[in-house]
PDB file of C-alpha atoms in Angstrom:
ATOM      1  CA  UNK V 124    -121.380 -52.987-115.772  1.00 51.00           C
ATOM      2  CA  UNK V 125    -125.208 -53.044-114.138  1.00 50.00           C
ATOM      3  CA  UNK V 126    -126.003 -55.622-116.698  1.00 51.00           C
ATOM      4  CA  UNK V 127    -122.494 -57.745-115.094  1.00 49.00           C
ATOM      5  CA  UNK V 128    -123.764 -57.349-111.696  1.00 46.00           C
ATOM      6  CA  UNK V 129    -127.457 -58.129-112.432  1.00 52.00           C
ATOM      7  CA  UNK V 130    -126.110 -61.614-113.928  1.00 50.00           C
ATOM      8  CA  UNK V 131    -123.851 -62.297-111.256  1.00 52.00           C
ATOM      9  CA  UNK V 132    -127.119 -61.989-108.727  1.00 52.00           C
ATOM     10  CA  UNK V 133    -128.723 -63.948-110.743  1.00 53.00           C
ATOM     11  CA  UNK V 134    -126.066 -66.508-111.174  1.00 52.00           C
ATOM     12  CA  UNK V 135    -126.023 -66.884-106.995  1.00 52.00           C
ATOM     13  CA  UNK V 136    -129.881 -66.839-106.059  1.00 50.00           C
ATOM     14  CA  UNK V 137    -130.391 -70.127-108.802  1.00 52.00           C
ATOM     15  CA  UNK V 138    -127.928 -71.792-106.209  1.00 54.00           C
ATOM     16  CA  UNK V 139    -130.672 -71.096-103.557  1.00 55.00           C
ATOM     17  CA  UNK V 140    -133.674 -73.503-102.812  1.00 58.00           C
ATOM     18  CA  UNK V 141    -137.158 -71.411-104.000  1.00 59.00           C
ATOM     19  CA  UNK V 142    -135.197 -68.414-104.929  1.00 59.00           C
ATOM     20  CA  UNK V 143    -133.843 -67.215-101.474  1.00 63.00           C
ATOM     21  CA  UNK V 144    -131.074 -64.755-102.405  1.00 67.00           C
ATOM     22  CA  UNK V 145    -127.946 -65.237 -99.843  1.00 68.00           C
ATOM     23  CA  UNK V 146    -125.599 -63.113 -98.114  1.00 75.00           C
ATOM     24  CA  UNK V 147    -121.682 -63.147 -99.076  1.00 73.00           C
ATOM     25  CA  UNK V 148    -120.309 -63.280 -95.473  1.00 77.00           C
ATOM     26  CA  UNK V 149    -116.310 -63.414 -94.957  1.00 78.00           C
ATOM     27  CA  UNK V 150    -114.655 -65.037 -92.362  1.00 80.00           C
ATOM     28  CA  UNK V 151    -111.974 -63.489 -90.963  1.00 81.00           C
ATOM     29  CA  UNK V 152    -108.681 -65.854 -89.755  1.00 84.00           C
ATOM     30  CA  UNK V 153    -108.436 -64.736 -86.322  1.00 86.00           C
ATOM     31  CA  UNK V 154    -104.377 -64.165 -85.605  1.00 89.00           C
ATOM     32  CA  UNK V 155    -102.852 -65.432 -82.708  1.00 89.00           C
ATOM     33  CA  UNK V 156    -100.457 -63.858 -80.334  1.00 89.00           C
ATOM     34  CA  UNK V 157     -97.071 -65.186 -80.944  1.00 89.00           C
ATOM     35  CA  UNK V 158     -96.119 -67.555 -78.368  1.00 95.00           C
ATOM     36  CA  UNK V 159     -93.637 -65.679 -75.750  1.00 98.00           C
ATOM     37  CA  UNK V 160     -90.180 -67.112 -74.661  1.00 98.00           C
ATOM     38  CA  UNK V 161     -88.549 -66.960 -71.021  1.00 98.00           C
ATOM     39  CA  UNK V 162     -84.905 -65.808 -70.862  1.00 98.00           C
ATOM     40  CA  UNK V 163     -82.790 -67.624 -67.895  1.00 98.00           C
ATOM     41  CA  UNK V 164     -79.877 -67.010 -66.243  1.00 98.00           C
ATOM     42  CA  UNK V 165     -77.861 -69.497 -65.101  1.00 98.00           C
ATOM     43  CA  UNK V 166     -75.144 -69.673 -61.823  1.00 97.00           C
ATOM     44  CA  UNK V 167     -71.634 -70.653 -61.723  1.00 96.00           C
ATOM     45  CA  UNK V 168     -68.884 -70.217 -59.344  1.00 95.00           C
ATOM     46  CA  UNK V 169     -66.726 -68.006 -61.051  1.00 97.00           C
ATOM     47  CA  UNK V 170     -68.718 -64.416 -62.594  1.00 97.00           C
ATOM     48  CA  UNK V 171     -68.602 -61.990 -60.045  1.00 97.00           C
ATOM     49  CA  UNK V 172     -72.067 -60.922 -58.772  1.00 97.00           C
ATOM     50  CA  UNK V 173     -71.773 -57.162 -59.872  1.00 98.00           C
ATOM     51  CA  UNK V 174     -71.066 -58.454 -63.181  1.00 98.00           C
ATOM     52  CA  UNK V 175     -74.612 -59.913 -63.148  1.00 98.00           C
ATOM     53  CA  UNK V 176     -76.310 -56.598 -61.335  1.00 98.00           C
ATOM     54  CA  UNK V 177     -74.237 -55.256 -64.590  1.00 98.00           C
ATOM     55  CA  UNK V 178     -75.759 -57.502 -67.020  1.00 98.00           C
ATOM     56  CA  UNK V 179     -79.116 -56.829 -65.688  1.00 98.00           C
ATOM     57  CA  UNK V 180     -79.523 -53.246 -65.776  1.00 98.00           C
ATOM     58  CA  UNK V 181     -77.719 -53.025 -68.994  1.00 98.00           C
ATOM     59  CA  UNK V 182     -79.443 -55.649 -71.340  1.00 98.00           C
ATOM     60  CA  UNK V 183     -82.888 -55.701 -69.558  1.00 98.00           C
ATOM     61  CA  UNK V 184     -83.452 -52.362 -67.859  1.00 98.00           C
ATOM     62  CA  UNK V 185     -83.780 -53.225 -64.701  1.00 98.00           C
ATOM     63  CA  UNK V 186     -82.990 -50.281 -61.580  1.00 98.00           C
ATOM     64  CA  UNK V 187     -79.858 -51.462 -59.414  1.00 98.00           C
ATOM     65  CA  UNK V 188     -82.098 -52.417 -56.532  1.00 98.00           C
ATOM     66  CA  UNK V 189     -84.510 -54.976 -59.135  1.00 98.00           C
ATOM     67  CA  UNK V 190     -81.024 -55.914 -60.730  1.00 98.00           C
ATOM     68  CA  UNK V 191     -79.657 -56.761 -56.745  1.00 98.00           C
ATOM     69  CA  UNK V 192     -82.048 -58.835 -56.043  1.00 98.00           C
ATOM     70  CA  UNK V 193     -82.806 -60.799 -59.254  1.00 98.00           C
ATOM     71  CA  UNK V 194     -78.738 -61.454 -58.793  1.00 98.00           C
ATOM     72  CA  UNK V 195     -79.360 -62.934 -55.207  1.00 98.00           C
ATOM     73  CA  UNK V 196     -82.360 -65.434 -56.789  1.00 98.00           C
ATOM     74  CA  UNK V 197     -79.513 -66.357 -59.404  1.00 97.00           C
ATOM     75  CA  UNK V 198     -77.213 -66.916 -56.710  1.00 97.00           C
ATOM     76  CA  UNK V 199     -79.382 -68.680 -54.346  1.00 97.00           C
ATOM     77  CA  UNK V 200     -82.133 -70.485 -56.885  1.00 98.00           C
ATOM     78  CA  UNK V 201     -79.259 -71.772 -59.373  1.00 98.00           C
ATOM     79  CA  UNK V 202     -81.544 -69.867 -62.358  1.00 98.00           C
ATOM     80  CA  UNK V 203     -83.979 -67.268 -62.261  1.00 98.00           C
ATOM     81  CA  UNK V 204     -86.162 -65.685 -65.215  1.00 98.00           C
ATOM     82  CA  UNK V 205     -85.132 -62.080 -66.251  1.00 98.00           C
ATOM     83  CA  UNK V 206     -87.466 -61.409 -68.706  1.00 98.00           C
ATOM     84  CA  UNK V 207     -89.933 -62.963 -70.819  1.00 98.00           C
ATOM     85  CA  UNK V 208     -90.455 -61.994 -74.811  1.00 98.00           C
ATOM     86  CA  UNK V 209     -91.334 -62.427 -78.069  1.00 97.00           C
ATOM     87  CA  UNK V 210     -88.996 -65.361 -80.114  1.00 97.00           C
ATOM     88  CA  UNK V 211     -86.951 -62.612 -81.826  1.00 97.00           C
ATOM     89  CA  UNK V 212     -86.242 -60.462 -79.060  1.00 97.00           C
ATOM     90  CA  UNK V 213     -85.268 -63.266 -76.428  1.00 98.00           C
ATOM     91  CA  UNK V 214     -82.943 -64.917 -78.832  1.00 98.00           C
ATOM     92  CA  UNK V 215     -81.537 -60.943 -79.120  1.00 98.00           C
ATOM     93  CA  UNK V 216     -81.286 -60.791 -75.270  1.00 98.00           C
ATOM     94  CA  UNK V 217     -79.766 -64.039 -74.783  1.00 98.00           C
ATOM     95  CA  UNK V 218     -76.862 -63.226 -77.819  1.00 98.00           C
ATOM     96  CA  UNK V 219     -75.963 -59.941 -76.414  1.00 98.00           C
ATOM     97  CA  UNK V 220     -75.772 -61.484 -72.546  1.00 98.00           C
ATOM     98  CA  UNK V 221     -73.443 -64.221 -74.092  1.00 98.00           C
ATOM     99  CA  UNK V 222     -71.059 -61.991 -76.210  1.00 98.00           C
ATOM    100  CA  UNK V 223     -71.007 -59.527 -73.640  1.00 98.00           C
ATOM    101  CA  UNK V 224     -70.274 -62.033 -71.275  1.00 98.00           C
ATOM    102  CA  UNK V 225     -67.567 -63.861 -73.146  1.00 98.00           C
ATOM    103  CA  UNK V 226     -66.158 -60.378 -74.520  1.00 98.00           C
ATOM    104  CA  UNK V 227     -65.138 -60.107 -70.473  1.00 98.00           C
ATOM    105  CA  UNK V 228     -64.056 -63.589 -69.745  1.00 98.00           C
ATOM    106  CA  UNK V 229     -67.056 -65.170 -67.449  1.00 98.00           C
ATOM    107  CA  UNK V 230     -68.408 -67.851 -67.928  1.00 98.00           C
ATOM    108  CA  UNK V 231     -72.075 -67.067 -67.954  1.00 98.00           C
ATOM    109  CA  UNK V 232     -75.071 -68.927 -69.348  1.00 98.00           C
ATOM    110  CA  UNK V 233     -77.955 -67.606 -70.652  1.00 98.00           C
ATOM    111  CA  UNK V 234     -80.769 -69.292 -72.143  1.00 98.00           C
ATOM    112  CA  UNK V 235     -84.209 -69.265 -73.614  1.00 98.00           C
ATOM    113  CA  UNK V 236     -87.214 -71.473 -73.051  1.00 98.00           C
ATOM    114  CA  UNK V 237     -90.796 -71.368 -74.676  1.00 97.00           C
ATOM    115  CA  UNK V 238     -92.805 -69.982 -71.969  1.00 93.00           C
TER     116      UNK V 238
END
């Protein structure tokens, strides 16, 4: 095995210009935070606004109060953002709002956008 290793050093200082023995350095890939998606709510005219306090505290765990006014930005605004996550979980959040939603007759939109 020593007589493996003293070849192998060997082998990698007769790459080197008078001899100069080098150091194996290895580069790490740095990872990247996944990029992070906003989850909208959109108005209409016809879900009732307790239905969206509702939706709010349920799916995104928001107090009434936060889930109140979030409802009135809806409301007023036309859209507002409720949350903002990773791909898998916004794509979660926006299913569940929709089912939920269509399991109790509104007409509610939520969507996702890449932040």
């Amino acid at each position: 095995m020593t007589r493996i290793l003293e070849t192998m050093m060997s082998d990698r200082d007769d790459d080197k210009p008078d001899g100069e023995a080098g150091v194996a350095t290895k580069t790490r890939a740095r990872t990247q935070r996944p990029p992070l998606y906003k989850v909208l709510l959109l108005n209409d005219d016809y879900t009732p606004m307790e239905f969206v306090v509702h939706i709010l505290e349920r799916f995104f765990g928001m107090t009434h109060a936060q889930a109140f006014e979030l409802m009135l930005v809806v409301h007023k605004k036309g859209v507002a953002v409720v949350g903002v996550f990773s791909h898998e979980i916004a794509e979660t959040k926006v299913a569940q709002v929709m089912d939920f939603a269509r399991r109790h007759q509104h007409p509610l939109q939520c969507t996702m956008e890449k932040e």
